Each structure stands twice: as structure tokens, then as C-alpha cells.
Amino acid sequence: MERKLPIVCPSCDSELKVNSLHCESCSTTISGLFELPLLLKLSRKEQDFILNFVKASGSLKIMAEKLKLSYPTVRNMLDDLIGKIEKLQHTPQ
């Protein structure tokens, strides 16, 4: 089972930040306070939607066929995702 990277504090629901990165090959560790990339702040379902959208060459028609949903439903899903991304981009870090 693939473990999901937590992005929200389980105690207070605040956004988590990365504290260190570690290379398993040479054991180098980099410490600091790093922001999570925007795409990691999205749910797994939203990330999968984006990956499938790119693999479908940005075609909502193909996405609708793959998801077995209507074109307007997929368009609404994309619009919701765009709105969430815009909100995340304008949220103070």
C-alpha cells in the first residue's frame, strides 16, 4: 500500500512544511523549512485528474469518455480544480 504524504497537521489542521530531505544513496541530509509544491497540496484524485488530462492532450472529450461522464460534468470538474489552484496560488504561505 502506497503511503500518502501528509500535507495537513493532524493536531491543528495547519499546512505542513518540509523540514528535511534525505538521499538514501549517499546519506546526505538537507535541513530547512521548505514549502510543498502546489500540486502536492491537491488531493490524490485531483492529481490523477491532472495527469489523465495531460495524457489526454488536454481533451475534455477524451476525459469524458475515459471517466464515463458527460462533457459538461468533466468541464465542471476542471473548473473546480482551476478554482482550487487559483485559491492556493493566492493564499499567503
PDB file of C-alpha atoms in Angstrom:
ATOM      1  CA  MET A   1       0.000   0.000   0.000  1.00  0.00           C
ATOM      2  CA  GLU A   2       1.341   3.389  -1.026  1.00  0.00           C
ATOM      3  CA  ARG A   3       1.587   5.840   1.875  1.00  0.00           C
ATOM      4  CA  LYS A   4       0.145   9.292   1.266  1.00  0.00           C
ATOM      5  CA  LEU A   5       2.316  12.278   2.136  1.00  0.00           C
ATOM      6  CA  PRO A   6       0.529  14.218   4.881  1.00  0.00           C
ATOM      7  CA  ILE A   7       0.007  17.876   3.997  1.00  0.00           C
ATOM      8  CA  VAL A   8      -2.085  18.952   6.996  1.00  0.00           C
ATOM      9  CA  CYS A   9      -1.126  18.793  10.679  1.00  0.00           C
ATOM     10  CA  PRO A  10      -3.149  16.074  12.436  1.00  0.00           C
ATOM     11  CA  SER A  11      -3.251  18.169  15.622  1.00  0.00           C
ATOM     12  CA  CYS A  12      -4.331  21.623  14.419  1.00  0.00           C
ATOM     13  CA  ASP A  13      -5.129  21.271  10.673  1.00  0.00           C
ATOM     14  CA  SER A  14      -2.434  23.799   9.685  1.00  0.00           C
ATOM     15  CA  GLU A  15      -0.473  23.280   6.468  1.00  0.00           C
ATOM     16  CA  LEU A  16       2.685  21.218   6.932  1.00  0.00           C
ATOM     17  CA  LYS A  17       6.045  22.255   5.511  1.00  0.00           C
ATOM     18  CA  VAL A  18       9.017  20.037   4.647  1.00  0.00           C
ATOM     19  CA  ASN A  19      11.756  20.129   7.286  1.00  0.00           C
ATOM     20  CA  SER A  20      14.421  17.935   5.691  1.00  0.00           C
ATOM     21  CA  LEU A  21      15.280  15.929   2.596  1.00  0.00           C
ATOM     22  CA  HIS A  22      17.468  12.835   2.676  1.00  0.00           C
ATOM     23  CA  CYS A  23      19.388  10.995  -0.063  1.00  0.00           C
ATOM     24  CA  GLU A  24      19.329   7.227   0.545  1.00  0.00           C
ATOM     25  CA  SER A  25      22.211   6.748  -1.889  1.00  0.00           C
ATOM     26  CA  CYS A  26      24.851   8.854  -0.095  1.00  0.00           C
ATOM     27  CA  SER A  27      23.098   9.703   3.217  1.00  0.00           C
ATOM     28  CA  THR A  28      23.199  13.455   2.583  1.00  0.00           C
ATOM     29  CA  THR A  29      20.516  15.311   4.533  1.00  0.00           C
ATOM     30  CA  ILE A  30      19.360  18.840   3.748  1.00  0.00           C
ATOM     31  CA  SER A  31      17.547  20.637   6.550  1.00  0.00           C
ATOM     32  CA  GLY A  32      15.476  23.792   6.362  1.00  0.00           C
ATOM     33  CA  LEU A  33      11.889  24.891   6.002  1.00  0.00           C
ATOM     34  CA  PHE A  34      10.537  24.238   2.519  1.00  0.00           C
ATOM     35  CA  GLU A  35       7.089  24.838   1.009  1.00  0.00           C
ATOM     36  CA  LEU A  36       5.280  21.904  -0.553  1.00  0.00           C
ATOM     37  CA  PRO A  37       4.851  22.243  -4.325  1.00  0.00           C
ATOM     38  CA  LEU A  38       1.364  23.377  -5.279  1.00  0.00           C
ATOM     39  CA  LEU A  39       0.428  20.081  -6.939  1.00  0.00           C
ATOM     40  CA  LEU A  40       1.201  18.169  -3.737  1.00  0.00           C
ATOM     41  CA  LYS A  41      -1.377  20.322  -1.950  1.00  0.00           C
ATOM     42  CA  LEU A  42      -4.080  18.783  -4.140  1.00  0.00           C
ATOM     43  CA  SER A  43      -5.842  15.530  -3.293  1.00  0.00           C
ATOM     44  CA  ARG A  44      -4.732  12.299  -4.948  1.00  0.00           C
ATOM     45  CA  LYS A  45      -7.949  12.350  -7.021  1.00  0.00           C
ATOM     46  CA  GLU A  46      -7.183  15.894  -8.241  1.00  0.00           C
ATOM     47  CA  GLN A  47      -3.586  14.939  -9.056  1.00  0.00           C
ATOM     48  CA  ASP A  48      -4.820  11.912 -11.007  1.00  0.00           C
ATOM     49  CA  PHE A  49      -7.278  14.118 -12.909  1.00  0.00           C
ATOM     50  CA  ILE A  50      -4.430  16.441 -13.931  1.00  0.00           C
ATOM     51  CA  LEU A  51      -2.202  13.533 -15.034  1.00  0.00           C
ATOM     52  CA  ASN A  52      -5.012  11.982 -17.077  1.00  0.00           C
ATOM     53  CA  PHE A  53      -5.883  15.378 -18.568  1.00  0.00           C
ATOM     54  CA  VAL A  54      -2.284  15.855 -19.728  1.00  0.00           C
ATOM     55  CA  LYS A  55      -2.127  12.285 -21.099  1.00  0.00           C
ATOM     56  CA  ALA A  56      -5.360  13.015 -22.981  1.00  0.00           C
ATOM     57  CA  SER A  57      -3.591  16.005 -24.580  1.00  0.00           C
ATOM     58  CA  GLY A  58      -5.936  18.361 -22.769  1.00  0.00           C
ATOM     59  CA  SER A  59      -9.013  16.914 -24.443  1.00  0.00           C
ATOM     60  CA  LEU A  60     -12.112  17.103 -22.274  1.00  0.00           C
ATOM     61  CA  LYS A  61     -13.872  14.867 -24.799  1.00  0.00           C
ATOM     62  CA  ILE A  62     -11.330  12.085 -24.220  1.00  0.00           C
ATOM     63  CA  MET A  63     -11.501  12.667 -20.447  1.00  0.00           C
ATOM     64  CA  ALA A  64     -15.292  12.340 -20.517  1.00  0.00           C
ATOM     65  CA  GLU A  65     -15.000   9.059 -22.420  1.00  0.00           C
ATOM     66  CA  LYS A  66     -12.356   7.679 -20.020  1.00  0.00           C
ATOM     67  CA  LEU A  67     -14.283   8.705 -16.924  1.00  0.00           C
ATOM     68  CA  LYS A  68     -17.631   7.650 -18.426  1.00  0.00           C
ATOM     69  CA  LEU A  69     -19.040  11.072 -17.553  1.00  0.00           C
ATOM     70  CA  SER A  70     -20.673  13.772 -19.630  1.00  0.00           C
ATOM     71  CA  TYR A  71     -18.551  16.503 -21.174  1.00  0.00           C
ATOM     72  CA  PRO A  72     -20.231  19.237 -19.032  1.00  0.00           C
ATOM     73  CA  THR A  73     -19.519  17.236 -15.853  1.00  0.00           C
ATOM     74  CA  VAL A  74     -15.824  16.927 -16.733  1.00  0.00           C
ATOM     75  CA  ARG A  75     -15.743  20.638 -17.662  1.00  0.00           C
ATOM     76  CA  ASN A  76     -17.176  21.445 -14.213  1.00  0.00           C
ATOM     77  CA  MET A  77     -14.571  19.219 -12.565  1.00  0.00           C
ATOM     78  CA  LEU A  78     -11.833  21.090 -14.420  1.00  0.00           C
ATOM     79  CA  ASP A  79     -13.329  24.475 -13.495  1.00  0.00           C
ATOM     80  CA  ASP A  80     -13.461  23.437  -9.817  1.00  0.00           C
ATOM     81  CA  LEU A  81      -9.844  22.321  -9.978  1.00  0.00           C
ATOM     82  CA  ILE A  82      -8.782  25.578 -11.644  1.00  0.00           C
ATOM     83  CA  GLY A  83     -10.553  27.498  -8.876  1.00  0.00           C
ATOM     84  CA  LYS A  84      -8.788  25.498  -6.175  1.00  0.00           C
ATOM     85  CA  ILE A  85      -5.384  26.016  -7.826  1.00  0.00           C
ATOM     86  CA  GLU A  86      -6.010  29.774  -8.121  1.00  0.00           C
ATOM     87  CA  LYS A  87      -7.000  29.924  -4.451  1.00  0.00           C
ATOM     88  CA  LEU A  88      -3.844  28.009  -3.413  1.00  0.00           C
ATOM     89  CA  GLN A  89      -1.676  30.331  -5.530  1.00  0.00           C
ATOM     90  CA  HIS A  90      -3.094  33.392  -3.792  1.00  0.00           C
ATOM     91  CA  THR A  91      -3.005  32.010  -0.234  1.00  0.00           C
ATOM     92  CA  PRO A  92      -0.227  33.585   1.870  1.00  0.00           C
ATOM     93  CA  GLN A  93       2.354  30.959   2.779  1.00  0.00           C
TER      94      GLN A  93
END
